[in-house]
């Protein structure tokens, strides 16, 4: 693994504290020994991170959504850079991400001051810029109609202006960069399916415009 630059992604919602702390390995007869100690078994991915000479990035995603135990384990992971008492290679950078706090709802829990205080590289807020997003969208094949719409309405529809607390309470979808990408995929698939049906001489049961409106409302909201 030392021959590669490793990128390891860990999502807090999928972790157990033992994934980071390690699983204790029982040792027969240790209780009778004055040199008794506990060893821990690590996951292969985190074991590799402790190898000498290895370099890379450990990306901790959704850190604000982990359980209290997981957040505590991640705090030690960041602060002491250890996995089951083995040091992480100094060639690794640890980057943590969470949803922007203060917007309400379960997916925007704030992080503790202790956790934030351990981020020695600094803390920043990443918000997509409409113009830059449109440049990226053109490069990856997002539907041209979606891109044109955002170029015309960058401030009104790129991020929803509705109250997120209300939207979550009513279980309504809303506009955001990710939902625009999802809508583009659905729109393009619908185009292909309808063209294929027409070419085969079949009449679609639902008008294309009605289908797009119905599906789009469920992805990016009615507006």
Coordinates of N, CA and C in Angstrom, one line a residue:
X1 N 0.8 -1.2 0.0 CA 0.0 0.0 0.0 C 0.9 1.3 0.0
X2 N 2.1 1.2 0.4 CA 3.0 2.3 0.4 C 3.3 2.9 -1.0
X3 N 3.0 2.1 -2.0 CA 3.2 2.6 -3.4 C 2.1 3.4 -3.9
X4 N 1.0 3.6 -3.1 CA -0.2 4.3 -3.6 C -0.5 5.5 -2.6
X5 N -1.2 6.5 -3.2 CA -1.8 7.5 -2.4 C -3.3 7.1 -2.1
X6 N -3.6 6.8 -0.9 CA -4.8 6.2 -0.5 C -5.9 7.2 -0.1
X7 N -7.1 7.1 -0.6 CA -8.2 7.9 -0.1 C -9.2 7.0 0.5
X8 N -9.4 7.1 1.8 CA -10.3 6.3 2.6 C -11.5 7.1 3.1
X9 N -12.7 6.7 2.8 CA -13.9 7.4 3.2 C -14.7 6.6 4.3
X10 N -14.9 7.3 5.4 CA -15.7 6.6 6.5 C -16.9 7.5 6.8
X11 N -18.1 6.9 6.8 CA -19.3 7.7 7.1 C -19.8 7.4 8.5
X12 N -19.9 8.4 9.3 CA -20.2 8.2 10.7 C -21.5 7.4 11.0
X13 N -22.5 7.6 10.1 CA -23.7 6.9 10.3 C -23.6 5.4 10.1
X14 N -22.5 5.0 9.5 CA -22.3 3.5 9.2 C -21.2 2.9 10.1
X15 N -20.8 3.7 11.1 CA -19.7 3.3 12.0 C -20.2 2.9 13.3
X16 N -19.5 2.0 13.9 CA -19.6 1.6 15.4 C -18.3 2.1 16.0
X17 N -18.4 2.4 17.3 CA -17.1 2.9 18.0 C -16.0 1.9 17.9
X18 N -16.4 0.6 17.8 CA -15.4 -0.5 17.8 C -14.7 -0.5 16.4
X19 N -15.3 0.1 15.4 CA -14.7 0.2 14.1 C -13.4 1.1 14.2
X20 N -13.5 2.0 15.1 CA -12.4 3.0 15.2 C -11.5 2.6 16.4
X21 N -12.1 2.2 17.5 CA -11.3 1.8 18.7 C -10.6 0.4 18.5
X22 N -11.3 -0.4 17.7 CA -10.8 -1.8 17.5 C -11.6 -2.8 18.4
X23 N -11.6 -4.0 18.0 CA -12.3 -5.1 18.8 C -11.3 -5.8 19.7
X24 N -11.6 -5.8 21.0 CA -10.6 -6.4 22.0 C -10.5 -7.9 21.7
X25 N -9.2 -8.4 21.7 CA -8.9 -9.8 21.4 C -8.7 -10.5 22.8
X26 N -9.5 -11.4 23.2 CA -9.3 -12.1 24.5 C -8.0 -12.9 24.5
X27 N -7.3 -12.8 25.6 CA -6.0 -13.5 25.7 C -6.1 -14.5 26.9
X28 N -6.0 -15.8 26.5 CA -6.1 -16.9 27.5 C -5.0 -16.7 28.6
X29 N -5.4 -16.8 29.8 CA -4.4 -16.8 30.9 C -3.8 -15.5 31.3
X30 N -4.3 -14.4 30.7 CA -3.7 -13.1 31.0 C -4.1 -12.7 32.4
X31 N -5.2 -13.1 32.9 CA -5.6 -12.6 34.3 C -4.6 -13.0 35.4
X32 N -3.9 -14.1 35.1 CA -3.0 -14.6 36.1 C -1.6 -14.0 35.9
X33 N -1.5 -13.1 34.9 CA -0.1 -12.6 34.6 C 0.0 -11.1 35.0
X34 N 1.1 -10.8 35.6 CA 1.3 -9.4 36.0 C 1.5 -8.5 34.8
X35 N 1.7 -9.1 33.6 CA 1.9 -8.3 32.4 C 0.7 -8.3 31.5
X36 N -0.5 -8.5 32.1 CA -1.7 -8.6 31.3 C -2.0 -7.3 30.6
X37 N -2.4 -7.4 29.4 CA -2.8 -6.2 28.6 C -3.8 -6.6 27.6
X38 N -4.4 -5.6 26.9 CA -5.5 -5.9 25.9 C -4.9 -5.5 24.5
X39 N -5.1 -6.4 23.6 CA -4.8 -6.1 22.2 C -6.1 -5.9 21.4
X40 N -6.1 -5.2 20.3 CA -7.3 -4.9 19.5 C -7.1 -5.3 18.1
X41 N -8.2 -5.8 17.5 CA -8.2 -6.2 16.1 C -8.8 -5.0 15.3
X42 N -8.1 -4.6 14.3 CA -8.5 -3.4 13.5 C -9.1 -3.9 12.1
X43 N -9.9 -3.0 11.5 CA -10.3 -3.3 10.2 C -9.1 -3.2 9.2
X44 N -9.2 -3.9 8.1 CA -8.0 -3.9 7.2 C -7.7 -2.4 6.7
X45 N -8.8 -1.7 6.4 CA -8.6 -0.3 5.9 C -7.8 0.6 6.9
X46 N -8.3 0.5 8.2 CA -7.6 1.3 9.2 C -6.2 0.7 9.6
X47 N -6.1 -0.6 9.5 CA -4.8 -1.2 9.7 C -3.8 -0.6 8.7
X48 N -4.2 -0.5 7.5 CA -3.3 0.0 6.4 C -2.8 1.4 6.7
X49 N -3.7 2.2 7.4 CA -3.4 3.6 7.7 C -2.3 3.7 8.7
X50 N -2.0 2.7 9.4 CA -1.0 2.7 10.5 C 0.4 2.2 9.9
X51 N 0.4 1.8 8.7 CA 1.7 1.3 8.1 C 2.6 2.5 7.8
X52 N 3.9 2.3 8.1 CA 4.9 3.3 7.9 C 5.1 3.6 6.4
X53 N 5.2 4.9 6.1 CA 5.5 5.3 4.7 C 4.2 5.5 3.9
X54 N 3.0 5.1 4.4 CA 1.8 5.3 3.6 C 1.3 6.7 3.6
X55 N 0.8 7.2 2.5 CA 0.2 8.6 2.5 C -1.2 8.5 1.9
X56 N -2.0 9.6 2.3 CA -3.3 9.6 1.7 C -4.2 10.6 2.5
X57 N -5.5 10.5 2.3 CA -6.5 11.3 3.0 C -7.5 10.3 3.6
X58 N -7.9 10.6 4.8 CA -9.0 9.9 5.5 C -10.1 10.9 5.6
X59 N -11.2 10.6 4.9 CA -12.4 11.6 4.8 C -13.5 11.0 5.7
X60 N -13.8 11.8 6.8 CA -14.9 11.4 7.7 C -16.1 12.2 7.3
X61 N -17.1 11.5 6.8 CA -18.3 12.2 6.3 C -19.5 12.1 7.3
X62 N -20.4 13.0 7.3 CA -21.6 13.1 8.1 C -21.2 12.9 9.6
X63 N -20.1 13.6 10.0 CA -19.7 13.4 11.4 C -20.7 13.9 12.4
X64 N -21.6 14.8 12.0 CA -22.6 15.3 13.0 C -23.7 14.3 13.2
X65 N -23.8 13.3 12.4 CA -24.9 12.3 12.5 C -24.5 11.0 13.2
X66 N -23.3 10.9 13.6 CA -22.8 9.7 14.3 C -23.4 9.7 15.7
X67 N -23.5 8.5 16.3 CA -24.0 8.4 17.7 C -22.9 9.0 18.6
X68 N -23.3 9.2 19.9 CA -22.4 9.8 20.9 C -21.2 9.0 21.0
X69 N -21.3 7.7 21.0 CA -20.1 6.8 21.1 C -19.2 7.0 19.9
X70 N -19.8 7.1 18.7 CA -19.0 7.2 17.5 C -18.3 8.6 17.5
X71 N -19.0 9.6 17.9 CA -18.4 11.0 17.9 C -17.2 11.0 18.9
X72 N -17.4 10.4 20.0 CA -16.3 10.3 21.0 C -15.1 9.6 20.5
X73 N -15.4 8.5 19.7 CA -14.3 7.7 19.2 C -13.6 8.5 18.1
X74 N -14.4 9.2 17.3 CA -13.8 10.0 16.2 C -13.0 11.2 16.8
X75 N -13.4 11.7 17.9 CA -12.7 12.8 18.5 C -11.3 12.4 18.9
X76 N -11.2 11.2 19.5 CA -9.9 10.6 19.9 C -9.1 10.3 18.6
X77 N -9.8 9.8 17.6 CA -9.2 9.5 16.3 C -8.5 10.7 15.7
X78 N -9.2 11.8 15.8 CA -8.6 13.1 15.2 C -7.5 13.7 16.1
X79 N -7.8 13.7 17.4 CA -6.9 14.3 18.4 C -5.6 13.6 18.5
X80 N -5.7 12.3 18.7 CA -4.5 11.5 19.0 C -4.0 10.7 17.8
X81 N -4.8 10.8 16.7 CA -4.4 10.1 15.5 C -4.0 8.6 15.7
X82 N -4.9 7.9 16.4 CA -4.6 6.5 16.8 C -5.8 5.6 16.3
X83 N -5.4 4.4 16.0 CA -6.4 3.4 15.7 C -6.0 2.2 16.6
X84 N -6.9 1.9 17.6 CA -6.6 0.9 18.6 C -5.2 1.0 19.1
X85 N -4.8 2.2 19.5 CA -3.5 2.5 20.1 C -2.3 2.4 19.2
X86 N -2.6 2.2 17.9 CA -1.5 2.3 16.9 C -1.6 3.7 16.2
X87 N -0.5 4.3 16.0 CA -0.5 5.6 15.4 C -0.8 5.6 13.9
X88 N -1.6 6.5 13.4 CA -1.8 6.7 12.0 C -0.6 7.2 11.4
X89 N -0.2 6.8 10.2 CA 0.9 7.3 9.5 C 0.9 8.8 9.4
X90 N 2.0 9.5 9.6 CA 2.0 11.0 9.5 C 1.7 11.5 8.1
X91 N 1.8 10.6 7.1 CA 1.5 10.9 5.8 C 0.0 11.1 5.5
X92 N -0.8 10.8 6.4 CA -2.3 10.9 6.2 C -2.8 12.3 6.7
X93 N -3.7 12.9 6.0 CA -4.4 14.1 6.4 C -5.9 13.6 6.7
X94 N -6.4 14.1 7.8 CA -7.8 13.7 8.2 C -8.7 14.9 7.9
X95 N -9.7 14.7 7.1 CA -10.7 15.7 6.7 C -12.1 15.3 7.2
X96 N -12.8 16.2 7.9 CA -14.1 15.8 8.4 C -15.2 16.7 7.7
X97 N -16.4 16.2 7.5 CA -17.4 17.0 6.9 C -18.7 16.7 7.6
X98 N -19.6 17.8 7.7 CA -20.9 17.6 8.2 C -21.8 18.5 7.5
X99 N -23.1 18.4 7.7 CA -24.1 19.3 7.1 C -24.0 20.6 7.8
X100 N -24.4 21.7 7.2 CA -24.3 23.0 7.8 C -25.3 23.1 9.0
X101 N -24.8 23.4 10.2 CA -25.7 23.4 11.4 C -26.6 24.6 11.4
X102 N -27.6 24.5 12.2 CA -28.5 25.7 12.4 C -29.6 25.8 11.4
X103 N -29.8 24.7 10.6 CA -30.9 24.8 9.6 C -32.1 24.0 10.1
X104 N -32.0 23.4 11.3 CA -33.1 22.6 11.8 C -33.1 21.2 11.2
X105 N -33.8 20.3 11.9 CA -33.9 18.9 11.4 C -32.8 18.0 12.0
X106 N -33.0 16.7 11.8 CA -32.1 15.8 12.4 C -30.8 15.7 11.7
X107 N -30.8 16.2 10.4 CA -29.5 16.1 9.6 C -28.7 17.3 9.7
X108 N -28.9 18.1 10.7 CA -28.1 19.3 10.9 C -27.7 19.5 12.3
X109 N -27.5 18.4 13.1 CA -27.1 18.5 14.5 C -25.7 19.3 14.5
X110 N -25.6 20.1 15.5 CA -24.4 20.8 15.7 C -23.3 19.9 16.3
X111 N -22.0 20.2 16.0 CA -20.9 19.4 16.6 C -20.5 20.1 17.9
X112 N -19.9 19.4 18.8 CA -19.4 20.0 20.0 C -18.3 20.9 19.8
X113 N -18.1 21.8 20.7 CA -16.9 22.7 20.7 C -15.6 22.0 20.8
X114 N -15.6 20.9 21.5 CA -14.4 20.0 21.7 C -14.1 19.4 20.3
X115 N -15.1 19.0 19.6 CA -14.8 18.4 18.3 C -14.3 19.4 17.3
X116 N -15.0 20.6 17.3 CA -14.6 21.6 16.4 C -13.2 22.2 16.7
X117 N -12.9 22.2 18.0 CA -11.6 22.7 18.5 C -10.4 21.8 18.1
X118 N -10.7 20.6 17.7 CA -9.6 19.7 17.3 C -9.2 19.8 15.8
X119 N -10.0 20.6 15.0 CA -9.7 20.7 13.6 C -8.6 21.7 13.3
X120 N -7.4 21.2 13.4 CA -6.2 22.1 13.4 C -6.0 22.7 12.0
X121 N -6.6 22.2 11.0 CA -6.5 22.7 9.6 C -7.5 23.8 9.4
X122 N -8.4 24.1 10.3 CA -9.4 25.2 10.1 C -10.7 24.6 9.8
X123 N -11.7 25.5 9.8 CA -13.1 25.1 9.5 C -13.7 26.0 8.5
X124 N -14.3 25.5 7.5 CA -14.9 26.3 6.4 C -16.3 25.8 6.0
X125 N -17.1 26.6 5.4 CA -18.4 26.3 4.9 C -18.4 26.2 3.4
X126 N -18.7 25.1 2.9 CA -18.7 24.9 1.4 C -20.1 25.0 0.9
X127 N -20.4 26.0 0.1 CA -21.7 26.2 -0.6 C -21.4 26.3 -2.1
X128 N -22.1 25.6 -2.9 CA -21.9 25.6 -4.3 C -22.3 27.0 -4.9
X129 N -21.5 27.5 -5.8 CA -21.8 28.7 -6.5 C -22.6 28.3 -7.8
X130 N -23.7 29.0 -8.1 CA -24.5 28.7 -9.3 C -23.7 28.7 -10.6
X131 N -22.8 29.7 -10.8 CA -22.1 29.8 -12.1 C -21.1 28.7 -12.2
X132 N -20.4 28.4 -11.1 CA -19.4 27.3 -11.1 C -20.0 26.0 -11.2
X133 N -21.2 25.8 -10.6 CA -22.0 24.6 -10.7 C -22.4 24.3 -12.1
X134 N -22.8 25.4 -12.8 CA -23.2 25.2 -14.2 C -22.1 24.8 -15.1
X135 N -20.9 25.4 -14.8 CA -19.7 24.9 -15.6 C -19.4 23.5 -15.4
X136 N -19.5 23.0 -14.1 CA -19.3 21.6 -13.8 C -20.4 20.8 -14.4
X137 N -21.6 21.2 -14.4 CA -22.8 20.5 -14.9 C -22.6 20.3 -16.4
X138 N -22.1 21.3 -17.1 CA -21.9 21.1 -18.6 C -20.8 20.1 -18.8
X139 N -19.8 20.0 -18.0 CA -18.7 19.1 -18.2 C -19.1 17.6 -18.0
X140 N -20.1 17.4 -17.1 CA -20.5 16.0 -16.8 C -21.8 15.6 -17.5
X141 N -22.4 16.4 -18.3 CA -23.6 16.0 -19.1 C -24.9 16.2 -18.4
X142 N -25.0 17.2 -17.5 CA -26.3 17.5 -16.9 C -27.2 18.1 -18.0
X143 N -28.5 17.8 -18.0 CA -29.3 18.2 -19.1 C -29.2 19.7 -19.3
X144 N -29.1 20.1 -20.6 CA -29.0 21.5 -20.9 C -30.1 22.4 -20.4
X145 N -31.3 21.8 -20.3 CA -32.5 22.6 -19.9 C -32.4 22.9 -18.4
X146 N -31.8 22.0 -17.6 CA -31.6 22.3 -16.2 C -30.6 23.4 -16.0
X147 N -29.5 23.3 -16.8 CA -28.4 24.3 -16.7 C -29.0 25.7 -17.1
X148 N -29.7 25.7 -18.2 CA -30.3 27.0 -18.7 C -31.2 27.6 -17.6
X149 N -32.0 26.7 -17.0 CA -32.9 27.2 -16.0 C -32.2 27.9 -14.8
X150 N -31.1 27.2 -14.3 CA -30.3 27.8 -13.2 C -29.6 29.1 -13.6
X151 N -29.1 29.1 -14.9 CA -28.5 30.3 -15.3 C -29.5 31.5 -15.3
X152 N -30.7 31.2 -15.6 CA -31.7 32.3 -15.6 C -32.3 32.6 -14.2
X153 N -32.2 31.6 -13.3 CA -32.7 31.8 -11.9 C -31.8 31.4 -10.9
X154 N -30.5 31.9 -10.9 CA -29.5 31.4 -9.9 C -29.9 31.6 -8.5
X155 N -30.5 32.8 -8.2 CA -30.7 33.1 -6.8 C -32.0 32.5 -6.3
X156 N -33.0 32.3 -7.2 CA -34.3 31.9 -6.7 C -34.5 30.4 -6.6
X157 N -33.7 29.6 -7.4 CA -34.0 28.2 -7.5 C -32.8 27.3 -7.2
X158 N -31.6 27.9 -7.1 CA -30.4 27.0 -6.9 C -30.5 26.3 -5.6
X159 N -30.8 27.1 -4.5 CA -31.1 26.5 -3.2 C -32.5 27.0 -2.8
X160 N -33.3 26.1 -2.3 CA -34.6 26.6 -1.9 C -34.6 27.7 -0.9
X161 N -35.6 28.6 -1.1 CA -35.7 29.7 -0.1 C -36.8 29.4 0.9
X162 N -37.4 28.3 0.8 CA -38.4 27.9 1.8 C -37.8 27.5 3.1
X163 N -38.6 27.5 4.1 CA -38.1 27.1 5.5 C -37.9 25.6 5.5
X164 N -36.7 25.2 5.8 CA -36.4 23.8 5.8 C -37.1 23.0 6.9
X165 N -37.3 23.7 8.0 CA -38.0 23.0 9.1 C -39.5 22.6 8.7
X166 N -40.1 23.5 8.0 CA -41.5 23.3 7.5 C -41.4 22.2 6.4
X167 N -40.5 22.2 5.5 CA -40.4 21.2 4.5 C -40.2 19.8 5.0
X168 N -39.3 19.7 6.1 CA -39.1 18.4 6.7 C -40.4 17.9 7.4
X169 N -41.1 18.8 8.1 CA -42.3 18.5 8.8 C -43.4 18.0 7.8
X170 N -43.4 18.6 6.6 CA -44.4 18.2 5.6 C -43.9 17.2 4.7
X171 N -42.7 16.7 4.9 CA -42.1 15.7 4.0 C -42.1 16.1 2.5
X172 N -41.7 17.3 2.3 CA -41.7 17.8 0.9 C -40.3 17.9 0.4
X173 N -40.1 17.6 -0.9 CA -38.7 17.7 -1.5 C -38.5 19.2 -1.7
X174 N -37.2 19.5 -1.9 CA -36.8 20.9 -2.2 C -35.6 21.0 -3.1
X175 N -35.5 22.2 -3.7 CA -34.4 22.4 -4.7 C -33.0 22.5 -4.0
X176 N -32.1 21.8 -4.5 CA -30.7 21.9 -4.1 C -29.8 21.4 -5.2
X177 N -28.5 21.6 -5.2 CA -27.7 21.1 -6.3 C -27.8 19.6 -6.5
X178 N -27.9 18.8 -5.5 CA -28.0 17.4 -5.6 C -29.3 17.0 -6.3
X179 N -30.4 17.6 -5.8 CA -31.7 17.3 -6.4 C -31.8 17.7 -7.9
X180 N -31.1 18.7 -8.3 CA -31.1 19.1 -9.7 C -30.4 18.1 -10.5
X181 N -29.4 17.5 -10.0 CA -28.7 16.4 -10.7 C -29.6 15.2 -10.8
X182 N -30.3 14.9 -9.7 CA -31.2 13.7 -9.7 C -32.3 13.9 -10.7
X183 N -32.9 15.2 -10.8 CA -33.9 15.5 -11.7 C -33.4 15.4 -13.2
X184 N -32.2 15.8 -13.4 CA -31.6 15.7 -14.8 C -31.6 14.3 -15.2
X185 N -31.2 13.4 -14.3 CA -31.1 11.9 -14.7 C -32.5 11.4 -15.0
X186 N -33.5 11.7 -14.2 CA -34.8 11.3 -14.5 C -35.4 11.8 -15.8
X187 N -35.1 13.1 -16.0 CA -35.6 13.8 -17.2 C -35.0 13.1 -18.5
X188 N -33.7 12.9 -18.5 CA -33.0 12.2 -19.6 C -33.5 10.8 -19.8
X189 N -33.7 10.1 -18.8 CA -34.2 8.7 -18.9 C -35.6 8.7 -19.5
X190 N -36.5 9.7 -19.0 CA -37.8 9.8 -19.6 C -37.8 10.1 -21.1
X191 N -36.9 11.0 -21.5 CA -36.7 11.3 -22.9 C -36.4 10.1 -23.7
X192 N -35.4 9.3 -23.2 CA -35.1 8.1 -24.0 C -36.2 7.1 -24.0
X193 N -36.9 6.9 -22.9 CA -38.0 6.0 -22.9 C -39.2 6.4 -23.8
X194 N -39.5 7.7 -23.8 CA -40.6 8.1 -24.7 C -40.2 8.1 -26.1
X195 N -39.0 8.4 -26.5 CA -38.5 8.3 -27.9 C -38.6 6.9 -28.3
X196 N -38.1 6.0 -27.4 CA -38.1 4.5 -27.8 C -39.5 4.0 -28.0
X197 N -40.5 4.5 -27.1 CA -41.9 4.0 -27.3 C -42.5 4.5 -28.6
X198 N -42.2 5.8 -28.9 CA -42.7 6.4 -30.1 C -42.2 5.7 -31.4
X199 N -40.9 5.4 -31.3 CA -40.2 4.8 -32.4 C -40.8 3.4 -32.7
X200 N -41.2 2.7 -31.6 CA -41.7 1.4 -31.6 C -43.2 1.4 -32.0
X201 N -43.8 2.6 -32.1 CA -45.2 2.7 -32.5 C -46.1 2.5 -31.3
X202 N -45.6 2.7 -30.1 CA -46.4 2.6 -28.9 C -46.8 4.0 -28.4
X203 N -48.0 4.1 -27.9 CA -48.5 5.4 -27.4 C -48.3 5.4 -25.9
X204 N -47.5 6.3 -25.3 CA -47.3 6.3 -23.9 C -48.6 6.6 -23.2
X205 N -48.8 5.9 -22.0 CA -50.0 6.1 -21.2 C -50.2 7.5 -20.6
X206 N -49.0 8.1 -20.4 CA -49.0 9.5 -19.7 C -48.3 10.4 -20.7
X207 N -48.8 11.6 -20.8 CA -48.1 12.6 -21.6 C -46.8 12.9 -21.0
X208 N -45.8 13.2 -21.9 CA -44.5 13.4 -21.4 C -44.4 14.6 -20.4
X209 N -45.1 15.7 -20.7 CA -45.1 16.9 -19.9 C -45.7 16.5 -18.5
X210 N -46.7 15.7 -18.5 CA -47.4 15.4 -17.2 C -46.5 14.5 -16.4
X211 N -45.8 13.5 -17.1 CA -44.9 12.6 -16.4 C -43.7 13.4 -15.8
X212 N -43.1 14.4 -16.5 CA -42.0 15.2 -16.0 C -42.4 16.0 -14.8
X213 N -43.6 16.6 -14.9 CA -44.1 17.4 -13.8 C -44.3 16.6 -12.5
X214 N -44.9 15.4 -12.7 CA -45.2 14.5 -11.6 C -43.9 14.0 -10.9
X215 N -42.9 13.6 -11.7 CA -41.7 13.1 -11.2 C -40.8 14.3 -10.6
X216 N -40.8 15.4 -11.4 CA -40.0 16.5 -11.0 C -40.5 17.1 -9.6
X217 N -41.8 17.1 -9.4 CA -42.3 17.6 -8.2 C -41.8 16.8 -7.0
X218 N -41.6 15.5 -7.2 CA -41.2 14.6 -6.1 C -39.7 14.7 -5.8
X219 N -38.9 15.3 -6.8 CA -37.5 15.4 -6.6 C -37.1 16.8 -6.2
X220 N -37.6 17.8 -6.9 CA -37.1 19.2 -6.7 C -38.2 20.1 -6.2
X221 N -39.4 19.5 -5.9 CA -40.5 20.4 -5.4 C -41.4 20.9 -6.5
X222 N -42.5 21.3 -6.2 CA -43.5 21.8 -7.2 C -43.1 23.1 -7.9
X223 N -42.5 24.0 -7.1 CA -42.1 25.3 -7.7 C -41.2 25.2 -8.9

